[in-house]
Coordinates of C-alpha atoms in Angstrom, one line a residue:
Chain A
M22 CA 0.0 0.0 0.0
K23 CA 1.0 3.5 -0.7
P24 CA 1.8 5.8 2.3
R25 CA -0.5 8.7 3.0
S26 CA 1.0 10.9 0.4
A27 CA -0.1 14.1 -1.2
S28 CA -2.1 12.1 -3.8
R29 CA -4.3 10.9 -1.0
L30 CA -4.5 14.1 1.0
L31 CA -5.6 16.2 -1.9
P32 CA -8.9 14.4 -2.5
L33 CA -9.6 14.4 1.2
A34 CA -8.9 18.2 1.4
S35 CA -11.2 18.9 -1.5
S36 CA -13.9 16.7 0.0
Y37 CA -13.8 18.8 3.1
A38 CA -13.7 22.0 1.1
V39 CA -16.9 21.0 -0.8
L40 CA -18.6 19.9 2.4
L41 CA -17.8 23.2 4.1
V42 CA -19.2 25.2 1.1
C43 CA -22.4 23.0 1.2
T44 CA -22.6 23.5 4.9
A45 CA -22.6 27.3 4.4
V46 CA -25.3 27.0 1.8
F47 CA -27.5 24.7 3.8
F48 CA -27.1 26.5 7.1
L49 CA -27.0 30.1 5.9
P50 CA -30.8 30.6 5.6
I51 CA -31.3 29.0 9.0
A52 CA -28.7 31.2 10.7
F53 CA -30.1 34.2 8.9
M54 CA -33.6 33.5 10.2
I55 CA -32.4 33.0 13.8
V56 CA -30.2 36.2 13.7
A57 CA -33.0 38.3 12.2
S58 CA -35.5 37.1 14.8
L59 CA -33.2 38.7 17.5
K60 CA -32.8 42.1 15.8
P61 CA -34.9 45.2 16.0
D62 CA -37.4 45.1 13.1
E63 CA -36.0 48.1 11.2
L64 CA -32.5 46.6 11.1
V65 CA -33.5 43.3 9.6
L66 CA -33.8 44.5 6.1
R67 CA -31.3 47.3 6.3
E68 CA -28.5 44.9 7.4
A69 CA -29.7 41.9 5.3
G70 CA -27.2 42.7 2.5
T71 CA -24.1 43.1 4.7
W72 CA -22.0 40.8 6.9
R73 CA -24.1 42.1 9.8
A74 CA -26.9 39.9 8.5
L75 CA -25.4 37.1 10.5
F76 CA -24.5 39.1 13.6
P77 CA -27.2 40.3 15.8
G78 CA -26.4 43.8 17.0
G79 CA -28.3 44.6 20.2
A80 CA -30.0 41.2 20.4
S81 CA -33.2 41.0 22.3
L82 CA -36.3 38.9 22.6
Q83 CA -38.6 41.8 21.8
N84 CA -39.7 40.3 18.5
Y85 CA -40.8 37.1 20.3
R86 CA -42.8 39.1 22.8
D87 CA -44.4 41.0 19.8
V88 CA -45.5 37.8 18.2
F89 CA -47.4 36.8 21.3
D90 CA -48.9 40.3 21.5
R91 CA -50.0 40.3 17.9
V92 CA -51.3 36.8 17.3
N93 CA -52.3 33.7 19.3
F94 CA -49.2 31.8 18.6
G95 CA -49.7 29.3 21.4
R96 CA -53.0 28.3 19.9
F97 CA -51.6 27.6 16.5
F98 CA -48.8 25.6 18.0
V99 CA -51.1 23.4 20.0
N100 CA -53.3 23.0 17.0
S101 CA -50.4 21.7 14.9
V102 CA -49.1 19.4 17.6
F103 CA -52.6 18.0 18.2
I104 CA -53.4 17.5 14.6
T105 CA -50.1 15.9 13.6
G106 CA -50.1 13.9 16.8
C107 CA -53.5 12.4 16.1
I108 CA -52.6 11.6 12.5
V109 CA -49.4 9.8 13.6
L110 CA -50.9 7.9 16.5
G111 CA -54.1 6.9 14.7
G112 CA -52.1 6.0 11.6
L113 CA -49.8 3.7 13.6
V114 CA -52.7 1.8 15.0
V115 CA -54.9 1.5 12.0
N116 CA -52.2 0.9 9.3
S117 CA -50.2 -1.6 11.2
M118 CA -53.3 -3.6 11.9
A119 CA -54.3 -3.7 8.3
A120 CA -50.8 -4.5 7.2
Y121 CA -50.8 -7.5 9.5
A122 CA -54.0 -8.8 8.1
F123 CA -52.5 -8.5 4.6
A124 CA -49.1 -10.0 5.5
R125 CA -50.0 -12.9 7.6
M126 CA -53.7 -13.8 7.5
Q127 CA -55.7 -15.8 5.0
W128 CA -59.1 -14.3 4.2
R129 CA -61.3 -14.1 1.2
G130 CA -60.9 -10.8 -0.6
R131 CA -57.4 -10.3 0.7
T132 CA -55.8 -10.2 -2.7
L133 CA -58.4 -7.8 -4.0
C134 CA -58.2 -5.5 -1.0
F135 CA -54.4 -5.4 -1.1
G136 CA -54.5 -4.6 -4.8
F137 CA -56.7 -1.7 -3.9
V138 CA -54.2 -0.5 -1.3
L139 CA -51.3 -0.8 -3.8
A140 CA -53.3 1.1 -6.4
L141 CA -53.8 4.0 -4.1
L142 CA -50.1 4.2 -3.4
I143 CA -49.5 6.4 -6.4
L144 CA -52.5 8.6 -5.8
P145 CA -51.0 11.9 -4.4
F146 CA -53.1 13.9 -2.0
E147 CA -53.3 16.8 -4.5
A148 CA -55.3 14.6 -6.9
I149 CA -58.2 14.4 -4.5
A150 CA -57.9 17.6 -2.6
V151 CA -60.6 19.4 -4.6
P152 CA -63.3 16.7 -4.5
L153 CA -62.4 15.8 -0.9
F154 CA -63.1 19.5 0.0
Y155 CA -66.6 19.3 -1.3
Q156 CA -67.1 16.0 0.4
M157 CA -66.0 17.5 3.7
I158 CA -68.5 20.3 3.2
E159 CA -71.2 17.7 2.8
F160 CA -70.0 16.2 6.1
G161 CA -70.3 19.6 7.7
W162 CA -66.7 19.3 8.8
R163 CA -65.4 22.6 7.5
N164 CA -63.5 24.5 10.3
S165 CA -62.8 21.6 12.6
Y166 CA -60.0 19.4 13.9
Q167 CA -61.4 16.2 12.4
V168 CA -61.3 17.6 8.9
Q169 CA -57.5 17.9 9.3
I170 CA -57.1 14.5 11.0
V171 CA -59.5 11.8 10.0
P172 CA -59.0 11.7 6.2
F173 CA -55.2 11.2 6.7
I174 CA -55.2 8.4 9.2
A175 CA -55.5 5.5 6.8
N176 CA -52.5 5.6 4.5
A177 CA -51.6 3.2 1.8
F178 CA -47.9 4.0 2.0
S179 CA -47.8 3.3 5.8
I180 CA -49.6 0.0 5.2
Y181 CA -47.0 -0.9 2.6
L182 CA -44.1 -0.1 4.9
F183 CA -45.6 -2.1 7.8
Y184 CA -46.4 -4.9 5.4
S185 CA -42.8 -5.1 4.1
F186 CA -41.6 -5.2 7.7
F187 CA -44.0 -7.9 8.9
L188 CA -42.9 -10.2 6.0
T189 CA -39.4 -10.2 7.5
I190 CA -40.5 -11.6 10.8
P191 CA -39.9 -15.4 11.0
K192 CA -43.2 -17.3 10.8
E193 CA -42.0 -19.8 13.4
M194 CA -42.6 -17.3 16.2
E195 CA -46.3 -16.9 15.3
E196 CA -46.7 -20.6 14.8
A197 CA -45.3 -21.1 18.3
A198 CA -47.8 -18.5 19.7
A199 CA -50.6 -20.3 17.8
M200 CA -49.6 -23.6 19.4
D201 CA -50.1 -21.9 22.8
G202 CA -53.6 -21.1 21.7
A203 CA -53.2 -17.4 21.0
G204 CA -55.6 -16.1 18.3
A205 CA -54.5 -13.7 15.5
L206 CA -55.4 -10.6 17.5
R207 CA -53.5 -11.6 20.6
T208 CA -50.5 -12.7 18.5
F209 CA -50.5 -9.3 16.8
F210 CA -50.8 -7.2 19.8
T211 CA -48.5 -9.1 22.2
L212 CA -45.9 -10.6 19.9
I213 CA -45.7 -8.7 16.6
V214 CA -46.2 -5.1 17.9
P215 CA -43.2 -5.3 20.3
L216 CA -41.1 -6.9 17.6
A217 CA -42.0 -4.3 15.1
K218 CA -40.8 -1.3 17.1
P219 CA -38.4 -0.1 14.3
A220 CA -41.2 -0.2 11.8
F221 CA -43.4 1.9 14.1
A222 CA -40.6 4.4 14.6
T223 CA -40.1 4.7 10.8
V224 CA -43.7 5.2 10.0
A225 CA -44.2 7.6 12.9
I226 CA -41.3 9.8 11.6
L227 CA -42.3 9.7 8.0
T228 CA -46.0 10.5 8.8
F229 CA -44.8 13.4 11.0
L230 CA -42.6 14.8 8.2
M231 CA -45.5 14.4 5.7
H232 CA -48.1 16.2 7.7
W233 CA -46.3 18.7 10.0
G234 CA -45.9 21.2 7.2
N235 CA -49.4 20.7 5.7
Y236 CA -50.5 23.9 4.0
L237 CA -52.8 23.3 1.1
W238 CA -55.4 21.4 2.9
P239 CA -55.9 23.6 6.0
L240 CA -55.8 26.6 3.7
M241 CA -58.8 25.1 1.9
V242 CA -60.9 23.8 4.8
V243 CA -60.1 26.1 7.7
D244 CA -60.7 29.8 7.9
H245 CA -61.2 30.0 11.6
E246 CA -58.2 30.9 13.8
T247 CA -59.4 28.4 16.3
Y248 CA -58.3 25.4 14.1
R249 CA -55.5 27.0 12.2
P250 CA -52.2 25.1 12.1
L251 CA -48.7 26.8 12.1
P252 CA -47.9 26.8 8.3
V253 CA -51.1 28.6 7.5
A254 CA -50.7 30.8 10.5
I255 CA -47.2 32.0 9.5
A256 CA -48.4 32.6 5.9
E257 CA -51.1 34.8 7.3
F258 CA -48.8 36.5 9.7
Q259 CA -46.3 37.5 7.1
T260 CA -49.0 39.5 5.3
L261 CA -50.4 41.0 8.5
P262 CA -49.7 44.8 8.6
P263 CA -47.4 46.3 9.8
I264 CA -45.0 43.9 8.1
Q265 CA -42.1 43.5 10.6
W266 CA -39.6 41.0 9.4
G267 CA -38.1 40.5 12.9
D268 CA -41.5 39.4 14.2
I269 CA -42.0 37.1 11.2
M270 CA -38.6 35.4 11.7
A271 CA -39.3 35.1 15.5
F272 CA -42.5 33.3 14.6
G273 CA -40.5 31.0 12.3
V274 CA -37.9 30.2 14.9
M275 CA -40.6 29.4 17.5
M276 CA -42.3 27.2 14.9
I277 CA -39.3 25.2 14.0
L278 CA -37.1 25.1 17.2
P279 CA -39.0 22.4 19.0
V280 CA -39.0 20.3 15.8
L281 CA -35.3 20.8 15.4
V282 CA -34.7 19.7 19.0
V283 CA -36.7 16.6 18.4
F284 CA -34.9 16.0 15.2
L285 CA -31.5 16.4 16.7
V286 CA -32.4 14.0 19.6
F287 CA -33.8 11.3 17.2
Q288 CA -31.7 12.2 14.2
K289 CA -30.6 8.6 13.7
G290 CA -34.2 7.5 13.6
F291 CA -35.1 10.2 11.1
V292 CA -32.3 9.3 8.8
K293 CA -33.1 5.6 9.1
G294 CA -36.8 6.2 8.5
V295 CA -36.2 8.3 5.4
A296 CA -33.6 5.9 4.1
S297 CA -36.0 2.9 4.4
S298 CA -38.6 4.8 2.4
G299 CA -36.5 4.5 -0.6
I300 CA -35.1 1.0 -0.3
K301 CA -37.9 -0.9 -1.9
G302 CA -38.7 1.8 -4.4
Chain B
M22 CA -75.1 -17.2 27.1
S23 CA -76.7 -13.7 27.1
A24 CA -78.6 -12.4 24.2
E25 CA -75.9 -9.9 23.5
E26 CA -73.3 -12.7 23.2
T27 CA -75.5 -14.8 21.0
K28 CA -76.0 -11.8 18.7
R29 CA -72.2 -11.2 18.5
G30 CA -71.7 -14.9 17.8
G31 CA -74.3 -14.7 15.0
V32 CA -72.4 -11.8 13.4
R33 CA -69.2 -13.7 13.7
Q34 CA -70.7 -16.7 12.1
T35 CA -72.2 -14.8 9.2
L36 CA -68.9 -13.1 8.6
A37 CA -67.1 -16.4 8.8
R38 CA -69.5 -17.9 6.3
L39 CA -69.1 -14.9 4.0
L40 CA -65.4 -14.5 4.1
G41 CA -63.9 -17.8 5.2
S42 CA -62.9 -19.0 8.6
G43 CA -60.8 -16.8 10.8
S44 CA -61.9 -13.8 8.8
F45 CA -63.5 -12.0 11.7
D46 CA -60.1 -11.1 13.0
A47 CA -59.0 -10.0 9.6
V48 CA -61.9 -7.8 9.1
F49 CA -61.4 -6.3 12.5
L50 CA -57.7 -5.6 11.7
A51 CA -58.0 -4.4 8.1
G52 CA -61.5 -2.9 8.3
P53 CA -60.7 0.6 9.7
A54 CA -57.9 1.3 7.2
L55 CA -59.8 0.0 4.2
F56 CA -62.8 2.0 5.2
G57 CA -60.7 5.1 5.6
L58 CA -59.0 4.6 2.2
L59 CA -62.3 4.0 0.6
L60 CA -64.2 6.9 2.1
F61 CA -61.4 9.6 2.0
V62 CA -59.3 8.6 -1.0
A63 CA -61.2 6.3 -3.5
V64 CA -64.6 8.0 -3.2
P65 CA -63.3 11.6 -3.7
F66 CA -61.3 10.4 -6.6
A67 CA -64.3 8.8 -8.2
I68 CA -66.2 12.0 -7.5
A69 CA -63.5 14.0 -9.3
I70 CA -63.8 11.8 -12.4
I71 CA -67.6 12.1 -12.4
L72 CA -67.6 15.8 -11.8
S73 CA -65.1 16.4 -14.6
F74 CA -67.7 15.3 -17.1
T75 CA -70.3 17.7 -15.8
N76 CA -70.8 21.5 -15.9
L77 CA -71.1 21.9 -12.1
R78 CA -70.3 25.4 -10.9
M79 CA -71.1 26.5 -7.3
G80 CA -73.9 29.1 -7.2
S81 CA -74.7 28.8 -10.8
P82 CA -78.5 28.8 -11.6
L83 CA -78.0 26.3 -14.4
E84 CA -78.9 22.7 -13.8
T85 CA -75.9 20.3 -13.6
Q86 CA -75.7 18.4 -16.8
F87 CA -73.5 15.8 -18.4
A88 CA -70.9 17.7 -20.5
G89 CA -68.8 15.1 -22.0
W90 CA -65.2 16.1 -22.7
E91 CA -66.1 19.8 -22.7
Q92 CA -64.2 20.6 -19.4
Y93 CA -61.1 18.8 -20.6
R94 CA -61.3 20.6 -23.9
R95 CA -61.6 23.9 -22.1
V96 CA -58.9 23.2 -19.5
L97 CA -56.4 22.1 -22.1
G98 CA -57.2 25.2 -24.2
D99 CA -56.9 27.5 -21.3
E100 CA -53.8 29.7 -21.5
A101 CA -53.1 29.7 -17.8
F102 CA -53.4 26.0 -17.5
R103 CA -51.1 25.3 -20.4
R104 CA -48.6 27.7 -18.9
A105 CA -49.0 25.8 -15.6
L106 CA -48.2 22.5 -17.3
F107 CA -45.2 24.1 -18.9
N108 CA -44.0 25.6 -15.6
N109 CA -44.3 22.2 -13.8
A110 CA -42.5 20.5 -16.6
L111 CA -39.7 23.2 -16.7
F112 CA -39.5 22.9 -12.9
A113 CA -39.1 19.2 -13.1
L114 CA -36.6 19.5 -16.0
V115 CA -34.3 21.7 -13.9
V116 CA -34.9 20.6 -10.4
V117 CA -34.8 16.8 -10.9
P118 CA -31.3 16.6 -12.5
V119 CA -29.8 19.2 -10.2
Q120 CA -31.3 17.9 -7.0
T121 CA -30.5 14.3 -7.9
A122 CA -26.9 15.1 -8.8
L123 CA -26.5 17.2 -5.7
A124 CA -28.0 14.5 -3.4
L125 CA -25.8 11.8 -5.1
G126 CA -22.7 14.0 -4.8
L127 CA -23.3 14.7 -1.1
A128 CA -24.1 11.1 -0.4
L129 CA -20.8 9.9 -2.0
L130 CA -18.8 12.6 -0.2
L131 CA -20.4 11.5 3.1
N132 CA -19.8 7.8 2.4
Q133 CA -16.1 8.3 2.9
Q134 CA -14.3 7.9 6.2
L135 CA -14.4 11.5 7.1
R136 CA -14.3 13.1 10.5
G137 CA -17.6 14.8 11.3
R138 CA -19.6 13.1 8.6
I139 CA -22.6 12.6 11.0
L140 CA -22.5 16.3 11.7
F141 CA -22.5 17.1 8.0
R142 CA -25.3 14.7 7.3
T143 CA -27.4 16.2 10.1
L144 CA -26.8 19.7 8.7
F145 CA -27.8 18.8 5.2
F146 CA -30.9 17.1 6.4
M147 CA -32.0 19.9 8.6
P148 CA -34.0 21.8 6.0
V149 CA -36.2 18.7 5.5
V150 CA -37.9 19.2 8.8
F151 CA -38.8 22.8 7.8
P152 CA -42.4 23.2 6.6
M153 CA -42.4 24.5 3.0
A154 CA -44.4 27.5 4.2
L155 CA -41.6 28.6 6.5
V156 CA -38.9 27.9 3.9
A157 CA -40.8 30.1 1.4
I158 CA -41.0 33.0 4.0
V159 CA -37.4 32.8 5.0
W160 CA -36.4 32.8 1.3
K161 CA -38.7 35.7 0.6
L162 CA -36.5 37.7 3.0
L163 CA -33.3 36.3 1.5
L164 CA -34.5 37.3 -1.9
A165 CA -35.5 40.8 -0.9
P166 CA -35.3 43.3 -3.8
G167 CA -32.7 46.0 -4.0
P168 CA -29.1 45.9 -2.8
D169 CA -30.3 45.2 0.7
G170 CA -31.3 41.7 -0.1
L171 CA -28.8 39.0 1.0
M172 CA -29.0 37.1 -2.3
N173 CA -28.6 40.3 -4.3
S174 CA -25.6 41.5 -2.3
M175 CA -24.0 38.0 -2.5
L176 CA -24.4 37.9 -6.2
Q177 CA -22.8 41.3 -6.4
L178 CA -19.9 40.1 -4.3
V179 CA -19.2 37.1 -6.4
T180 CA -19.6 38.9 -9.7
F181 CA -17.4 41.8 -8.4
G182 CA -20.3 44.2 -8.7
A183 CA -21.5 43.3 -12.1
W184 CA -24.8 42.0 -10.8
A185 CA -27.5 44.6 -10.8
P186 CA -29.9 44.0 -7.9
R187 CA -33.2 42.4 -9.0
D188 CA -36.6 41.9 -7.6
F189 CA -36.5 38.1 -8.0
L190 CA -40.0 37.2 -7.2
R191 CA -41.5 40.0 -9.4
D192 CA -39.3 39.3 -12.4
P193 CA -40.9 37.0 -14.9
L194 CA -37.6 35.4 -15.8
L195 CA -36.3 35.0 -12.2
A196 CA -39.4 34.1 -10.2
L197 CA -39.5 30.4 -11.1
P198 CA -35.8 29.9 -10.8
A199 CA -35.9 31.5 -7.3
I200 CA -38.6 29.0 -6.4
M201 CA -36.6 26.2 -7.8
V202 CA -33.6 27.1 -5.7
M203 CA -35.5 27.1 -2.4
S204 CA -37.2 23.9 -3.3
I205 CA -33.8 22.2 -3.9
W206 CA -32.5 23.7 -0.7
Q207 CA -35.4 22.1 1.2
G208 CA -35.5 18.7 -0.5
A209 CA -31.9 17.8 -1.3
G210 CA -31.3 16.4 2.2
F211 CA -34.1 13.9 1.9
Q212 CA -32.8 12.5 -1.4
M213 CA -29.3 12.5 0.0
V214 CA -30.2 10.2 2.8
I215 CA -31.9 7.8 0.4
M216 CA -28.9 7.9 -1.9
L217 CA -26.6 7.3 1.1
A218 CA -28.5 4.1 2.0
G219 CA -28.4 3.0 -1.6
R220 CA -24.6 3.6 -1.8
Q221 CA -24.1 1.6 1.4
G222 CA -26.0 -1.3 -0.2
V223 CA -23.3 -1.6 -2.8
P224 CA -20.9 -4.5 -1.9
E225 CA -17.4 -3.1 -1.2
T226 CA -15.9 -6.2 -2.9
L227 CA -17.0 -4.7 -6.3
Y228 CA -14.8 -1.7 -5.6
E229 CA -11.9 -3.8 -4.5
A230 CA -12.2 -5.9 -7.7
A231 CA -12.4 -2.7 -9.8
A232 CA -9.3 -1.3 -8.0
V233 CA -7.4 -4.5 -8.7
E234 CA -8.1 -4.1 -12.4
G235 CA -6.7 -0.6 -12.2
A236 CA -9.9 1.4 -12.3
G237 CA -9.5 4.9 -10.9
P238 CA -12.2 6.7 -8.8
W239 CA -13.9 8.1 -11.9
R240 CA -14.2 4.7 -13.7
Q241 CA -15.3 3.1 -10.4
F242 CA -18.1 5.7 -10.2
L243 CA -19.1 5.0 -13.8
H244 CA -18.9 1.3 -13.8
V245 CA -19.7 0.3 -10.3
T246 CA -21.5 3.1 -8.4
L247 CA -23.9 4.2 -11.1
P248 CA -25.1 0.7 -12.3
Q249 CA -25.3 -0.6 -8.8
M250 CA -27.3 2.4 -7.6
R251 CA -29.6 2.3 -10.6
N252 CA -32.8 1.5 -8.7
T253 CA -32.1 4.1 -6.0
I254 CA -31.4 6.8 -8.6
F255 CA -34.5 6.0 -10.6
F256 CA -36.6 6.0 -7.4
V257 CA -35.3 9.5 -6.4
V258 CA -35.8 10.8 -10.0
I259 CA -39.4 9.7 -10.1
V260 CA -40.3 10.9 -6.6
T261 CA -38.7 14.3 -7.3
T262 CA -40.6 14.5 -10.6
I263 CA -43.9 13.8 -9.0
L264 CA -43.1 16.3 -6.3
A265 CA -42.4 18.9 -9.0
F266 CA -45.9 18.4 -10.3
R267 CA -47.4 18.9 -6.8
L268 CA -45.8 22.3 -6.5
F269 CA -48.2 24.6 -4.6
D270 CA -47.1 26.0 -1.2
Q271 CA -44.2 28.2 -2.4
V272 CA -46.2 29.6 -5.3
D273 CA -49.2 30.4 -3.1
I274 CA -47.1 32.2 -0.5
L275 CA -44.6 34.0 -2.7
T276 CA -46.1 34.8 -6.1
Q277 CA -49.7 33.8 -6.4
G278 CA -48.7 32.3 -9.8
G279 CA -47.4 35.6 -11.1
P280 CA -45.8 37.7 -12.5
Q281 CA -47.7 37.1 -15.8
L282 CA -48.3 33.4 -15.0
A283 CA -44.5 32.9 -14.8
T284 CA -44.9 30.7 -11.7
T285 CA -48.4 29.3 -11.9
T286 CA -48.7 25.5 -11.5
V287 CA -51.3 22.8 -12.1
M288 CA -52.2 22.7 -8.4
F289 CA -52.3 26.4 -8.1
E290 CA -54.7 26.7 -11.1
A291 CA -56.9 23.8 -9.8
V292 CA -57.2 25.5 -6.4
R293 CA -57.8 28.9 -7.9
T294 CA -60.4 27.6 -10.3
S295 CA -62.1 25.8 -7.5
F296 CA -62.1 28.6 -4.9
A297 CA -61.9 32.0 -6.6
E298 CA -64.1 30.9 -9.5
A299 CA -66.1 28.1 -8.0
R300 CA -65.8 26.2 -11.2
V301 CA -66.0 22.8 -9.6
A302 CA -66.2 20.7 -12.7
R303 CA -63.3 22.4 -14.3
A304 CA -61.2 22.0 -11.2
A305 CA -62.1 18.4 -11.1
A306 CA -60.9 18.0 -14.7
M307 CA -57.6 19.6 -13.8
T308 CA -57.3 17.2 -10.9
V309 CA -57.8 14.2 -13.2
I310 CA -55.2 15.5 -15.7
F311 CA -52.8 15.9 -12.8
F312 CA -53.5 12.3 -11.8
V313 CA -52.9 11.0 -15.3
I314 CA -49.5 12.7 -15.4
V315 CA -48.5 11.1 -12.1
V316 CA -49.7 7.7 -13.2
G317 CA -47.7 8.1 -16.4
L318 CA -44.6 8.9 -14.4
A319 CA -45.2 5.9 -12.2
V320 CA -45.6 3.6 -15.2
V321 CA -42.3 4.9 -16.6
Q322 CA -40.7 4.1 -13.2
R323 CA -42.0 0.5 -13.3
K324 CA -40.7 0.1 -16.8
L325 CA -37.3 1.5 -15.9
L326 CA -36.9 -0.4 -12.7
R327 CA -37.7 -3.8 -14.3
E328 CA -38.0 -4.9 -10.8
E329 CA -39.7 -8.1 -9.9
R330 CA -41.9 -7.1 -7.1
E331 CA -42.8 -10.0 -5.0
I332 CA -46.0 -8.8 -3.5
L333 CA -48.6 -11.3 -2.4

C-alpha cells in the first residue's frame, strides 16, 4: 500500500472544502432566520445585505414578545401538535393492523383489498384535494379538527411499509404462539407489535414529516383561527400589517425550534426512516 | 349465554361464512384502514372523475348536466393551465437533475471515512424538517429586492459588482428559478439520505475488484456506483418529478402564480379555479389531468426499474 502521500491528501482536502461550502449554503438561511429574529425590526432589512446579516447587534427577545402580543401563537402551535399527533398515532394503530392482516392472515378478498391499497399508493393527495373538499362540506366538517385529521389516518404507504416489515418476521414465532392457543389478534398485539418497534418508529417519523408542514389542505378547509395550524398561520402572519420581518422570523424560529430539537435527539431515527422509504422503491 | 353474546356470535358466524374461517379477526384488523381509504381517497377520486364530465359550478343557476369532454377541452385550451403545465415540466426538468446530482454527490462525499460526517449529514438534512411555508417565507426575505437583499448582495460580491440588484419574485424570468432554488435547498437532504442508503447497499468487494483491475475513482463511479445504484437513482428521480408536479405552497405564499403566469402551476390553477371561480367541474378535470400525469410517471418508473416485485 502507498503511504498517505499528497495524492491521498488532496482528494480528502477537496472533499472537506466541498462539504464546508455546502454547509454554508444549507445553514445560511437558518442562521439568517435566527439572527433576524433577534434584531430590531427596522434593522433586519437594512442589514440583510451586509455581513451584519449574520451578527445580531443589540440582540433582544422583543420580537418574540411582539409575536405573542400580535397573534395567538400558542393556539396555532397546540393545533399543529394536536393535529399531527392524532394523525401519527391513529395511523400507527390503523395501518399496522391492516398490514398484519395482509401480510399474515388468510381471508377471502385479501388479494383484492391489497391490490386496492397498492393502487392507491400512487395517488398523491393533491389529486383528490378538490373533491375531498366538497365531500367535507357535505359532512359539515369545515372548520374543525377532524377535517384535518380523519382523512389522513388510513394511509396506503404506511400500510405498505408495515407490510414489508411484517414479512421479514420469521413465521415460526407466530406458529409457536398459535400452538399456545393465541388467536390472531393476541398474536398481533402481544408478539408482533413489540417486535416491530423499528417499523413503528419509521412510520411515525415519515408520517410526521409528511403532515407537520401541511399547508394546502388547512388553507382550503379552515378559515377560523381556532383550528388554524402553524404553516397557514405564518403565511397569514407575514401579510399582517405592519410587516415586521423581525417578528415574522421570530414566529418562524418558535415554529421550527421544537421540531429541530426533536430531530437532533432522534436524528438517527429520522435518517433511518427516510432511508428505508427508498429502499424498496 | 346472554342475548348480546348470541348476537355477536351470530355476526361472527355470518362473517365467517361470507369471508372464510378466521376472517372475523382479519376484518377487525383491516377494516378501519380499508374503510378510511375507501371513504377519503377512493370516493373523492371517483367523484372527481364524475364531476369532470359535468358542468357543475357553485352558485350557478344552471342545472348540472353531463358535459362530455367539454371541461377537458376547455382546460387544455386555457392559456393559464397550459402555462401551468409548462412551468411544472420546466421545474421538473431543472430541479430533478440538479437535485438528484446534488444528493448523489453529497451522499458519495459522506460515504467516505471523514471526520464529522454525521455532523454534515445532520446539517444537510435539517431543511427537510422545515415546513415549506416557513422555507418560502425565509427565502422571501433572503431574496429581498434591491441591494439590501442577501441574495442580491452576495451575487454582487461574487460577480465583483457586475450584478445589478433584481426583484427576483416579481421578475418573470427569475421568479420560477428562485422557487426552484429554495425547493432544492429544502429537498436535497431527503434525497441525500436515500442515496446514502443506496450507496451503502453496494458491496465493497466490487470496488476492490475494480481497483485491482486498475480502475480509478472516476471509472469506479461510472462502472460500479452508477449501475449498482440504478434503482435508487430512478426512485429518487421519479419521486422528485412527482413532487415537481405537486408544487403549490411556495407559489401560493410567494407569487400567487405571477408575474404574468410565470410561476403558476397545475395545483395552483386547480385551487384557484375551485375557490376563486367556484368552477367545480373544471377544477375536477384539472385534478384528473394531474393524476394522469402522475400515473404516467409511475408507469415509466416501473418500466425503468424492471424490478420483480414479490408482493402477495
